[in-house]
mmCIF file of C-alpha atoms in Angstrom:
data_model
loop_
_atom_site.group_PDB
_atom_site.id
_atom_site.type_symbol
_atom_site.label_atom_id
_atom_site.label_comp_id
_atom_site.label_asym_id
_atom_site.label_seq_id
_atom_site.Cartn_x
_atom_site.Cartn_y
_atom_site.Cartn_z
ATOM 1 C CA MET Z 1 0.057 0.181 -0.003
ATOM 2 C CA ASN Z 2 2.780 2.557 0.723
ATOM 3 C CA GLY Z 3 4.491 1.931 -2.545
ATOM 4 C CA ARG Z 4 1.503 2.810 -4.694
ATOM 5 C CA PRO Z 5 1.534 6.624 -4.218
ATOM 6 C CA ALA Z 6 5.373 6.725 -5.298
ATOM 7 C CA ASP Z 7 4.436 4.317 -8.388
ATOM 8 C CA ASN Z 8 1.738 6.695 -9.357
ATOM 9 C CA VAL Z 9 4.217 9.642 -9.067
ATOM 10 C CA PHE Z 10 6.809 7.880 -11.083
ATOM 11 C CA ALA Z 11 4.126 6.904 -13.540
ATOM 12 C CA ARG Z 12 2.746 10.676 -13.832
ATOM 13 C CA ASN Z 13 6.775 11.855 -14.250
ATOM 14 C CA ARG Z 14 7.378 9.156 -16.969
ATOM 15 C CA SER Z 15 3.873 10.546 -18.798
ATOM 16 C CA ALA Z 16 4.803 13.991 -18.497
ATOM 17 C CA ARG Z 17 8.296 13.247 -20.036
ATOM 18 C CA ALA Z 18 6.999 11.361 -22.858
ATOM 19 C CA LYS Z 19 4.499 14.053 -23.543
ATOM 20 C CA PHE Z 20 7.569 17.009 -23.279
ATOM 21 C CA ALA Z 21 9.628 14.569 -25.611
ATOM 22 C CA VAL Z 22 6.932 14.328 -28.178
ATOM 23 C CA SER Z 23 6.152 18.083 -28.087
ATOM 24 C CA ARG Z 24 9.775 19.093 -28.423
ATOM 25 C CA ALA Z 25 10.462 16.695 -31.378
ATOM 26 C CA PHE Z 26 7.055 18.241 -32.968
ATOM 27 C CA GLY Z 27 8.297 21.779 -32.230
ATOM 28 C CA ARG Z 28 11.718 21.061 -33.903
ATOM 29 C CA LYS Z 29 9.800 19.370 -36.844
ATOM 30 C CA ILE Z 30 8.067 22.923 -37.166
ATOM 31 C CA TRP Z 31 11.159 24.734 -36.781
ATOM 32 C CA ARG Z 32 13.083 22.702 -39.539
ATOM 33 C CA GLY Z 33 10.112 23.027 -41.969
ATOM 34 C CA MET Z 34 10.056 26.842 -41.599
ATOM 35 C CA ASN Z 35 13.842 26.984 -42.129
ATOM 36 C CA GLU Z 36 14.346 24.231 -44.557
ATOM 37 C CA THR Z 37 15.994 25.654 -47.814
ATOM 38 C CA THR Z 38 13.294 24.663 -50.430
ATOM 39 C CA LEU Z 39 13.941 26.669 -53.666
ATOM 40 C CA TRP Z 40 11.360 28.520 -55.217
ATOM 41 C CA SER Z 41 10.987 28.985 -59.088
ATOM 42 C CA LEU Z 42 12.758 32.020 -60.357
ATOM 43 C CA PRO Z 43 9.424 33.627 -61.623
ATOM 44 C CA VAL Z 44 8.151 32.828 -58.059
ATOM 45 C CA SER Z 45 11.118 34.394 -56.301
ATOM 46 C CA ILE Z 46 10.915 37.392 -58.489
ATOM 47 C CA ALA Z 47 7.119 37.883 -57.905
ATOM 48 C CA VAL Z 48 7.343 37.456 -54.138
ATOM 49 C CA PHE Z 49 10.612 39.672 -53.788
ATOM 50 C CA VAL Z 50 8.647 42.653 -55.779
ATOM 51 C CA GLY Z 51 5.312 41.939 -53.856
ATOM 52 C CA GLY Z 52 7.163 42.053 -50.430
ATOM 53 C CA ALA Z 53 8.564 45.254 -51.429
ATOM 54 C CA LEU Z 54 5.203 46.852 -52.381
ATOM 55 C CA LEU Z 55 3.714 45.574 -49.324
ATOM 56 C CA THR Z 56 6.104 47.504 -46.985
ATOM 57 C CA ILE Z 57 5.758 50.606 -49.205
ATOM 58 C CA GLY Z 58 1.740 50.253 -48.562
ATOM 59 C CA LEU Z 59 2.238 50.408 -44.986
ATOM 60 C CA GLY Z 60 4.728 53.042 -44.793
ATOM 61 C CA ILE Z 61 2.126 56.027 -44.600
ATOM 62 C CA ARG Z 62 -0.174 54.178 -42.350
ATOM 63 C CA LEU Z 63 2.704 53.699 -39.801
ATOM 64 C CA SER Z 64 3.687 57.193 -40.018
ATOM 65 C CA GLN Z 65 0.407 58.722 -39.304
ATOM 66 C CA ALA Z 66 -0.391 56.464 -36.300
ATOM 67 C CA GLY Z 67 3.360 56.669 -35.114
ATOM 68 C CA ASN Z 68 3.066 60.484 -35.069
ATOM 69 C CA GLU Z 69 -0.181 60.341 -33.182
ATOM 70 C CA LEU Z 70 1.076 57.919 -30.476
ATOM 71 C CA ALA Z 71 3.974 60.000 -29.803
ATOM 72 C CA ASP Z 72 1.982 62.747 -28.709
ATOM 73 C CA ARG Z 73 -0.591 60.807 -26.635
ATOM 74 C CA THR Z 74 2.198 58.895 -24.831
ATOM 75 C CA GLY Z 75 4.472 62.029 -24.052
ATOM 76 C CA PHE Z 76 7.500 60.291 -25.368
ATOM 77 C CA GLY Z 77 7.868 63.055 -27.914
ATOM 78 C CA GLU Z 78 8.746 62.219 -31.706
ATOM 79 C CA ALA Z 79 12.665 61.820 -31.058
ATOM 80 C CA VAL Z 80 12.123 59.033 -28.303
ATOM 81 C CA PHE Z 81 8.948 57.509 -29.766
ATOM 82 C CA GLY Z 82 10.515 57.404 -33.296
ATOM 83 C CA SER Z 83 13.888 55.992 -32.174
ATOM 84 C CA ILE Z 84 12.368 53.190 -30.066
ATOM 85 C CA PHE Z 85 8.883 52.135 -31.052
ATOM 86 C CA PHE Z 86 8.915 53.465 -34.513
ATOM 87 C CA GLY Z 87 12.169 52.500 -35.400
ATOM 88 C CA GLY Z 88 11.652 49.010 -33.855
ATOM 89 C CA ILE Z 89 8.237 48.239 -35.907
ATOM 90 C CA ILE Z 90 9.665 49.121 -38.927
ATOM 91 C CA SER Z 91 12.625 46.860 -38.515
ATOM 92 C CA LEU Z 92 10.603 43.767 -38.123
ATOM 93 C CA SER Z 93 10.995 42.946 -41.591
ATOM 94 C CA GLY Z 94 14.786 43.237 -41.482
ATOM 95 C CA ILE Z 95 15.089 40.922 -38.226
ATOM 96 C CA VAL Z 96 12.992 38.254 -39.921
ATOM 97 C CA MET Z 97 15.147 38.638 -43.254
ATOM 98 C CA THR Z 98 18.347 38.180 -41.148
ATOM 99 C CA ALA Z 99 17.061 35.474 -38.937
ATOM 100 C CA THR Z 100 15.697 33.294 -41.909
ATOM 101 C CA ALA Z 101 18.819 33.819 -44.187
ATOM 102 C CA ALA Z 102 20.910 32.713 -41.075
ATOM 103 C CA GLY Z 103 18.744 29.743 -39.926
ATOM 104 C CA ASN Z 104 19.227 28.478 -43.681
ATOM 105 C CA GLY Z 105 23.048 28.467 -43.263
ATOM 106 C CA GLN Z 106 23.497 31.894 -45.287
ATOM 107 C CA ALA Z 107 25.810 33.621 -43.042
ATOM 108 C CA SER Z 108 27.194 36.330 -45.438
ATOM 109 C CA LEU Z 109 23.526 36.883 -46.570
ATOM 110 C CA ALA Z 110 22.561 37.341 -43.089
ATOM 111 C CA TYR Z 111 25.257 39.785 -42.014
ATOM 112 C CA SER Z 112 25.281 41.812 -44.998
ATOM 113 C CA ASN Z 113 21.454 42.493 -44.990
ATOM 114 C CA ALA Z 114 21.856 43.661 -41.256
ATOM 115 C CA VAL Z 115 24.607 46.144 -42.108
ATOM 116 C CA GLY Z 116 23.617 46.934 -45.568
ATOM 117 C CA GLY Z 117 20.130 47.957 -44.397
ATOM 118 C CA VAL Z 118 21.854 50.358 -42.033
ATOM 119 C CA ALA Z 119 23.620 52.086 -44.751
ATOM 120 C CA ALA Z 120 20.518 52.151 -46.975
ATOM 121 C CA GLN Z 121 18.419 53.438 -44.110
ATOM 122 C CA ILE Z 122 20.781 56.485 -43.388
ATOM 123 C CA LEU Z 123 20.574 57.208 -47.156
ATOM 124 C CA ALA Z 124 16.797 57.678 -46.529
ATOM 125 C CA LEU Z 125 17.493 60.532 -44.628
ATOM 126 C CA GLY Z 126 18.998 62.202 -47.576
ATOM 127 C CA ILE Z 127 16.020 61.639 -49.651
ATOM 128 C CA ALA Z 128 13.597 62.760 -46.931
ATOM 129 C CA ASP Z 129 16.045 66.018 -47.024
ATOM 130 C CA ILE Z 130 15.148 66.424 -50.641
ATOM 131 C CA ALA Z 131 11.234 66.047 -50.034
ATOM 132 C CA TYR Z 132 11.685 68.753 -47.525
ATOM 133 C CA ARG Z 133 12.167 71.943 -49.550
ATOM 134 C CA ARG Z 134 11.981 74.842 -46.780
ATOM 135 C CA ALA Z 135 15.394 74.137 -45.114
ATOM 136 C CA ASN Z 136 17.865 71.490 -44.342
ATOM 137 C CA LEU Z 137 16.105 68.736 -42.562
ATOM 138 C CA GLU Z 138 18.714 68.401 -40.234
ATOM 139 C CA HIS Z 139 18.634 72.002 -39.529
ATOM 140 C CA ALA Z 140 14.835 71.869 -38.922
ATOM 141 C CA ALA Z 141 14.609 68.485 -37.033
ATOM 142 C CA ALA Z 142 16.884 69.816 -34.070
ATOM 143 C CA SER Z 143 16.782 67.226 -31.560
ATOM 144 C CA LEU Z 144 19.467 66.327 -28.862
ATOM 145 C CA PRO Z 145 17.916 62.669 -28.213
ATOM 146 C CA ASN Z 146 18.471 62.117 -32.266
ATOM 147 C CA ALA Z 147 21.856 63.238 -31.976
ATOM 148 C CA VAL Z 148 22.585 60.882 -28.651
ATOM 149 C CA PHE Z 149 20.831 57.984 -30.870
ATOM 150 C CA ALA Z 150 23.346 58.573 -33.683
ATOM 151 C CA VAL Z 151 26.174 58.238 -31.019
ATOM 152 C CA VAL Z 152 24.667 55.020 -29.670
ATOM 153 C CA LEU Z 153 24.458 53.555 -33.417
ATOM 154 C CA GLY Z 154 28.009 54.314 -33.810
ATOM 155 C CA TRP Z 155 28.769 52.164 -30.607
ATOM 156 C CA LEU Z 156 26.877 49.381 -31.642
ATOM 157 C CA LEU Z 157 28.507 49.387 -35.237
ATOM 158 C CA CYS Z 158 31.982 49.656 -33.539
ATOM 159 C CA ILE Z 159 31.269 46.512 -31.466
ATOM 160 C CA ALA Z 160 29.943 44.579 -34.222
ATOM 161 C CA LEU Z 161 33.448 45.172 -36.271
ATOM 162 C CA LEU Z 162 35.452 44.632 -33.094
ATOM 163 C CA ALA Z 163 33.504 41.148 -32.870
ATOM 164 C CA SER Z 164 34.833 40.156 -36.301
ATOM 165 C CA PHE Z 165 38.355 40.537 -35.352
ATOM 166 C CA ALA Z 166 38.231 39.325 -31.624
ATOM 167 C CA PRO Z 167 38.278 35.739 -30.651
ATOM 168 C CA PRO Z 168 35.067 34.041 -30.907
ATOM 169 C CA VAL Z 169 34.203 33.670 -27.441
ATOM 170 C CA THR Z 170 30.736 32.133 -27.098
ATOM 171 C CA LEU Z 171 27.932 31.663 -24.102
ATOM 172 C CA PHE Z 172 25.252 28.971 -24.821
ATOM 173 C CA GLN Z 173 26.488 28.767 -28.196
ATOM 174 C CA VAL Z 174 26.068 32.808 -28.550
ATOM 175 C CA ASN Z 175 28.926 35.014 -29.292
ATOM 176 C CA ILE Z 176 29.655 37.076 -26.132
ATOM 177 C CA ALA Z 177 29.552 40.268 -28.585
ATOM 178 C CA SER Z 178 25.846 39.626 -29.333
ATOM 179 C CA LEU Z 179 24.849 39.927 -25.764
ATOM 180 C CA VAL Z 180 26.925 43.039 -25.527
ATOM 181 C CA LEU Z 181 25.162 44.758 -28.169
ATOM 182 C CA VAL Z 182 21.915 44.078 -26.647
ATOM 183 C CA ALA Z 183 23.405 45.420 -23.224
ATOM 184 C CA VAL Z 184 24.593 48.537 -25.095
ATOM 185 C CA TYR Z 185 21.623 49.048 -26.721
ATOM 186 C CA VAL Z 186 19.400 49.085 -23.688
ATOM 187 C CA PHE Z 187 21.916 51.587 -21.942
ATOM 188 C CA GLY Z 188 21.656 53.706 -25.010
ATOM 189 C CA LEU Z 189 17.801 53.731 -24.643
ATOM 190 C CA HIS Z 190 18.124 54.889 -21.069
ATOM 191 C CA GLN Z 191 20.557 57.636 -22.394
ATOM 192 C CA VAL Z 192 18.279 58.766 -25.182
ATOM 193 C CA ARG Z 193 15.215 58.907 -22.684
ATOM 194 C CA ALA Z 194 17.517 60.760 -20.052
ATOM 195 C CA THR Z 195 18.229 63.359 -22.670
ATOM 196 C CA HIS Z 196 14.738 63.795 -23.585
ATOM 197 C CA SER Z 197 13.395 64.546 -20.064
ATOM 198 C CA ASP Z 198 16.469 66.524 -18.562
ATOM 199 C CA PRO Z 199 18.429 67.892 -21.652
ATOM 200 C CA GLN Z 200 21.797 69.512 -20.652
ATOM 201 C CA TRP Z 201 21.952 71.038 -24.097
ATOM 202 C CA HIS Z 202 19.461 72.914 -26.185
ATOM 203 C CA ALA Z 203 19.338 73.439 -29.989
ATOM 204 C CA LYS Z 204 19.292 76.973 -30.925
ATOM 205 C CA GLN Z 205 15.410 77.861 -32.324
ATOM 206 C CA THR Z 206 15.447 79.724 -35.564
ATOM 207 C CA ASP Z 207 12.572 80.553 -38.011
ATOM 208 C CA GLN Z 208 13.225 77.298 -39.919
ATOM 209 C CA THR Z 209 13.313 74.875 -36.881
ATOM 210 C CA VAL Z 210 10.140 72.972 -36.555
ATOM 211 C CA ALA Z 211 9.714 72.201 -32.640
ATOM 212 C CA ASP Z 212 7.917 68.930 -31.648
ATOM 213 C CA ARG Z 213 5.027 70.067 -30.271
ATOM 214 C CA PRO Z 214 1.638 68.075 -29.665
ATOM 215 C CA GLU Z 215 -0.623 68.208 -32.454
ATOM 216 C CA ALA Z 216 -4.418 67.887 -32.678
ATOM 217 C CA LEU Z 217 -5.662 64.375 -31.704
ATOM 218 C CA SER Z 218 -8.115 62.207 -33.885
ATOM 219 C CA ASN Z 219 -11.399 60.707 -32.533
ATOM 220 C CA ARG Z 220 -9.589 56.949 -32.683
ATOM 221 C CA SER Z 221 -8.957 55.480 -29.356
ATOM 222 C CA THR Z 222 -5.512 55.095 -28.175
ATOM 223 C CA ALA Z 223 -5.901 50.944 -28.092
ATOM 224 C CA GLY Z 224 -7.060 51.255 -31.753
ATOM 225 C CA LEU Z 225 -3.999 53.152 -32.577
ATOM 226 C CA TRP Z 226 -1.625 50.569 -30.919
ATOM 227 C CA ALA Z 227 -3.587 48.028 -32.690
ATOM 228 C CA ASP Z 228 -2.841 49.509 -36.020
ATOM 229 C CA PHE Z 229 0.599 50.093 -35.175
ATOM 230 C CA ALA Z 230 1.252 46.469 -34.037
ATOM 231 C CA LEU Z 231 -0.788 44.731 -36.936
ATOM 232 C CA SER Z 232 0.814 46.735 -39.543
ATOM 233 C CA GLY Z 233 4.326 45.761 -38.023
ATOM 234 C CA LEU Z 234 3.513 42.135 -38.224
ATOM 235 C CA ALA Z 235 2.439 42.428 -41.871
ATOM 236 C CA VAL Z 236 5.727 44.069 -42.602
ATOM 237 C CA SER Z 237 7.572 41.271 -40.741
ATOM 238 C CA ALA Z 238 5.553 38.539 -42.864
ATOM 239 C CA GLY Z 239 6.817 40.385 -45.790
ATOM 240 C CA GLY Z 240 10.396 40.428 -44.824
ATOM 241 C CA TRP Z 241 10.222 36.516 -44.273
ATOM 242 C CA ALA Z 242 8.812 36.063 -47.887
ATOM 243 C CA ILE Z 243 11.666 38.613 -49.138
ATOM 244 C CA ALA Z 244 14.282 36.648 -47.464
ATOM 245 C CA ARG Z 245 13.198 33.198 -48.868
ATOM 246 C CA ALA Z 246 13.108 34.698 -52.063
ATOM 247 C CA ALA Z 247 16.273 36.216 -51.935
ATOM 248 C CA ILE Z 248 17.862 32.965 -50.875
ATOM 249 C CA SER Z 249 16.477 31.366 -54.010
ATOM 250 C CA LEU Z 250 17.840 33.910 -56.268
ATOM 251 C CA VAL Z 251 21.411 33.733 -54.820
ATOM 252 C CA GLN Z 252 21.444 30.138 -55.445
ATOM 253 C CA GLN Z 253 19.572 30.044 -58.982
ATOM 254 C CA LEU Z 254 21.209 32.911 -60.411
ATOM 255 C CA ASP Z 255 24.590 32.121 -58.660
ATOM 256 C CA LEU Z 256 24.667 35.867 -57.149
ATOM 257 C CA ASP Z 257 26.950 36.850 -54.456
ATOM 258 C CA ALA Z 258 25.335 36.527 -51.277
ATOM 259 C CA SER Z 259 27.050 40.076 -49.906
ATOM 260 C CA PHE Z 260 25.650 41.937 -52.949
ATOM 261 C CA VAL Z 261 22.286 40.148 -52.378
ATOM 262 C CA GLY Z 262 22.175 41.127 -48.783
ATOM 263 C CA ALA Z 263 23.680 44.424 -48.774
ATOM 264 C CA PHE Z 264 22.230 46.138 -51.718
ATOM 265 C CA LEU Z 265 18.869 44.070 -52.614
ATOM 266 C CA MET Z 266 17.700 43.096 -49.515
ATOM 267 C CA GLY Z 267 19.073 46.064 -47.736
ATOM 268 C CA ALA Z 268 17.322 48.418 -50.430
ATOM 269 C CA VAL Z 269 14.129 46.560 -49.740
ATOM 270 C CA ASN Z 270 14.607 46.834 -45.897
ATOM 271 C CA ALA Z 271 15.270 50.437 -46.107
ATOM 272 C CA ILE Z 272 11.754 51.004 -48.207
ATOM 273 C CA PRO Z 273 9.868 51.252 -44.772
ATOM 274 C CA GLU Z 274 12.111 53.817 -43.242
ATOM 275 C CA THR Z 275 12.270 55.814 -46.839
ATOM 276 C CA VAL Z 276 8.582 55.818 -47.165
ATOM 277 C CA THR Z 277 7.706 56.532 -43.631
ATOM 278 C CA ALA Z 278 10.517 59.101 -43.191
ATOM 279 C CA VAL Z 279 9.073 61.166 -46.552
ATOM 280 C CA ALA Z 280 5.500 60.669 -45.115
ATOM 281 C CA ALA Z 281 6.465 62.095 -41.976
ATOM 282 C CA VAL Z 282 8.217 65.019 -43.433
ATOM 283 C CA ARG Z 283 5.139 65.753 -45.426
ATOM 284 C CA THR Z 284 2.989 65.712 -42.334
ATOM 285 C CA GLY Z 285 5.353 67.987 -40.637
ATOM 286 C CA ALA Z 286 6.793 65.357 -38.094
ATOM 287 C CA LEU Z 287 10.329 66.125 -38.896
ATOM 288 C CA THR Z 288 11.945 64.826 -35.523
ATOM 289 C CA LEU Z 289 9.917 61.567 -35.905
ATOM 290 C CA ALA Z 290 11.325 61.151 -39.393
ATOM 291 C CA VAL Z 291 14.965 61.231 -38.216
ATOM 292 C CA GLY Z 292 14.340 59.368 -34.979
ATOM 293 C CA GLY Z 293 12.577 56.459 -37.069
ATOM 294 C CA VAL Z 294 15.706 55.992 -39.313
ATOM 295 C CA LEU Z 295 18.161 56.255 -36.537
ATOM 296 C CA GLY Z 296 16.134 53.854 -34.204
ATOM 297 C CA GLY Z 297 15.507 51.571 -36.946
ATOM 298 C CA ASN Z 298 19.094 51.252 -37.868
ATOM 299 C CA ALA Z 299 20.006 50.493 -34.257
ATOM 300 C CA PHE Z 300 17.593 47.489 -34.548
ATOM 301 C CA ASP Z 301 19.246 46.456 -37.677
ATOM 302 C CA VAL Z 302 22.601 46.319 -35.994
ATOM 303 C CA LEU Z 303 20.822 44.098 -33.166
ATOM 304 C CA ASN Z 304 19.733 41.882 -36.201
ATOM 305 C CA LEU Z 305 23.334 40.581 -36.037
ATOM 306 C CA ALA Z 306 22.573 39.254 -32.586
ATOM 307 C CA VAL Z 307 19.476 37.590 -33.872
ATOM 308 C CA GLY Z 308 21.382 36.189 -36.814
ATOM 309 C CA ASP Z 309 23.955 35.064 -34.553
ATOM 310 C CA VAL Z 310 21.498 32.935 -32.402
ATOM 311 C CA ALA Z 311 19.921 31.659 -35.361
ATOM 312 C CA TYR Z 312 23.239 30.713 -37.357
ATOM 313 C CA ARG Z 313 24.508 27.282 -36.312
ATOM 314 C CA GLY Z 314 27.588 27.102 -38.312
ATOM 315 C CA GLY Z 315 29.580 29.153 -35.517
ATOM 316 C CA SER Z 316 30.009 32.837 -35.040
ATOM 317 C CA LEU Z 317 28.016 35.099 -37.413
ATOM 318 C CA TYR Z 318 30.744 37.731 -36.856
ATOM 319 C CA HIS Z 319 33.534 35.599 -37.904
ATOM 320 C CA ALA Z 320 31.597 34.326 -41.043
ATOM 321 C CA ALA Z 321 31.434 37.898 -42.468
ATOM 322 C CA ASP Z 322 33.583 38.299 -45.355
ATOM 323 C CA ARG Z 323 35.683 41.265 -46.680
ATOM 324 C CA ASP Z 324 32.855 42.762 -48.340
ATOM 325 C CA ASP Z 325 30.555 42.388 -45.407
ATOM 326 C CA LEU Z 326 32.868 44.423 -43.217
ATOM 327 C CA PHE Z 327 33.764 47.052 -45.661
ATOM 328 C CA VAL Z 328 29.760 47.734 -45.655
ATOM 329 C CA THR Z 329 29.789 47.714 -41.984
ATOM 330 C CA LEU Z 330 32.728 50.628 -41.778
ATOM 331 C CA THR Z 331 30.695 52.555 -44.680
ATOM 332 C CA SER Z 332 27.488 52.507 -42.522
ATOM 333 C CA LEU Z 333 29.740 53.680 -39.513
ATOM 334 C CA LEU Z 334 30.968 56.616 -41.733
ATOM 335 C CA MET Z 335 27.746 57.598 -42.766
ATOM 336 C CA THR Z 336 26.481 57.467 -39.375
ATOM 337 C CA LEU Z 337 29.084 59.734 -38.450
ATOM 338 C CA ILE Z 338 28.005 62.235 -41.153
ATOM 339 C CA VAL Z 339 24.647 62.224 -40.120
ATOM 340 C CA LEU Z 340 25.647 63.201 -36.468
ATOM 341 C CA GLY Z 341 27.981 65.921 -38.084
ATOM 342 C CA GLY Z 342 24.778 67.481 -39.612
ATOM 343 C CA LEU Z 343 22.841 67.076 -36.605
ATOM 344 C CA LEU Z 344 25.414 69.052 -34.663
ATOM 345 C CA ARG Z 345 26.420 71.732 -37.378
ATOM 346 C CA ARG Z 346 22.677 72.265 -38.407
ATOM 347 C CA GLU Z 347 23.537 73.880 -41.807
ATOM 348 C CA ARG Z 348 20.458 75.872 -43.126
ATOM 349 C CA ARG Z 349 20.778 75.155 -46.564
ATOM 350 C CA GLY Z 350 23.881 73.752 -48.571
ATOM 351 C CA PRO Z 351 24.514 72.206 -52.011
ATOM 352 C CA LEU Z 352 21.450 71.211 -54.180
ATOM 353 C CA GLY Z 353 19.369 72.963 -51.604
ATOM 354 C CA ILE Z 354 20.023 70.372 -48.831
ATOM 355 C CA GLY Z 355 22.500 70.115 -46.304
ATOM 356 C CA PHE Z 356 26.215 68.929 -46.963
ATOM 357 C CA GLU Z 357 25.430 65.574 -45.231
ATOM 358 C CA GLY Z 358 22.648 64.713 -47.745
ATOM 359 C CA VAL Z 359 25.282 65.210 -50.450
ATOM 360 C CA ALA Z 360 27.779 63.300 -48.691
ATOM 361 C CA LEU Z 361 25.586 60.436 -47.574
ATOM 362 C CA GLY Z 362 24.618 60.021 -51.672
ATOM 363 C CA ALA Z 363 28.097 60.109 -52.500
ATOM 364 C CA VAL Z 364 29.547 57.678 -49.918
ATOM 365 C CA TYR Z 365 26.613 55.150 -50.705
ATOM 366 C CA ALA Z 366 27.191 55.234 -54.523
ATOM 367 C CA LEU Z 367 31.029 54.874 -53.792
ATOM 368 C CA MET Z 368 30.450 51.976 -51.643
ATOM 369 C CA VAL Z 369 28.221 49.863 -54.341
ATOM 370 C CA VAL Z 370 30.932 50.572 -57.027
ATOM 371 C CA ILE Z 371 33.735 49.278 -54.600
ATOM 372 C CA THR Z 372 31.677 46.413 -53.642
ATOM 373 C CA ILE Z 373 30.777 45.472 -57.280
ATOM 374 C CA MET Z 374 34.556 45.733 -58.691
#
């Protein structure tokens, strides 16, 4: 009689372990199915790639309108909301692209998509600058939090570069640099928020400075705005997964260079949400949101390296980067410093009716493309 309760306990434990083993095996089967490299046909790959790009374009204006109003309702302000929430939601597609490519063993494609997206998205500020004809965008959108976020982005890019040259020290099969990236990003968010709540520097207000002031609110509920914001982000991430799978098929069927596809094709598509939303935000007068969204999205893109490092099972993603990948990373760092210089200098109007940084960004990006192709 005394042994029966123990027998029942052991029986229940064996049953629980069996159920856990079945569920774990089923989960692994699903994961392998999601990441199995099944090549799509060339017409299907091209159609999905273009369709995914059009999807991100279609959601750009919707995200911009909801984000601008949420920035006022939450009290975060355009700079903080843009760099954290707005930048994060429009970077979901890039996160999915990088994770999908890394999970399929395409290390160079995953790495170059992350850093190539940074360069392409910074170029989006130059395009938004052209769209804003009243003055130089970096002059009108004077914001100390945005300048601090540019510094944080520079930190993250430097850590990514250092990781490629440092010994591949791992923790739970993840490069220690990935953990450092996340920690530095969280620390950077704290600094940006502190700068917004207690600024120690103030930008000089001119007749061309567009201050970040709350605008008239619509009749939509805050919960409805958040739901619209989140659902649009999920749709963008689904498009990112489809684009990544299409890009993998294009790389293998057309024998294209993975770095070129990741840095320029996927990177350009990855930058479409930032470009569209930045131009839309500029058109609606949310200049600080436009700049903050691009810089915040870029920081999330660097964090994509940590996501890709977790998904990549062939070793350290940072050490799988080739020469072209590191060159694109350095170029992204240079373009970040150019934007930071523009935010600090605040040139009213420079060459071609925009600031010097807009011209420099276009020239540096074009040079990067030429050198990478050579």
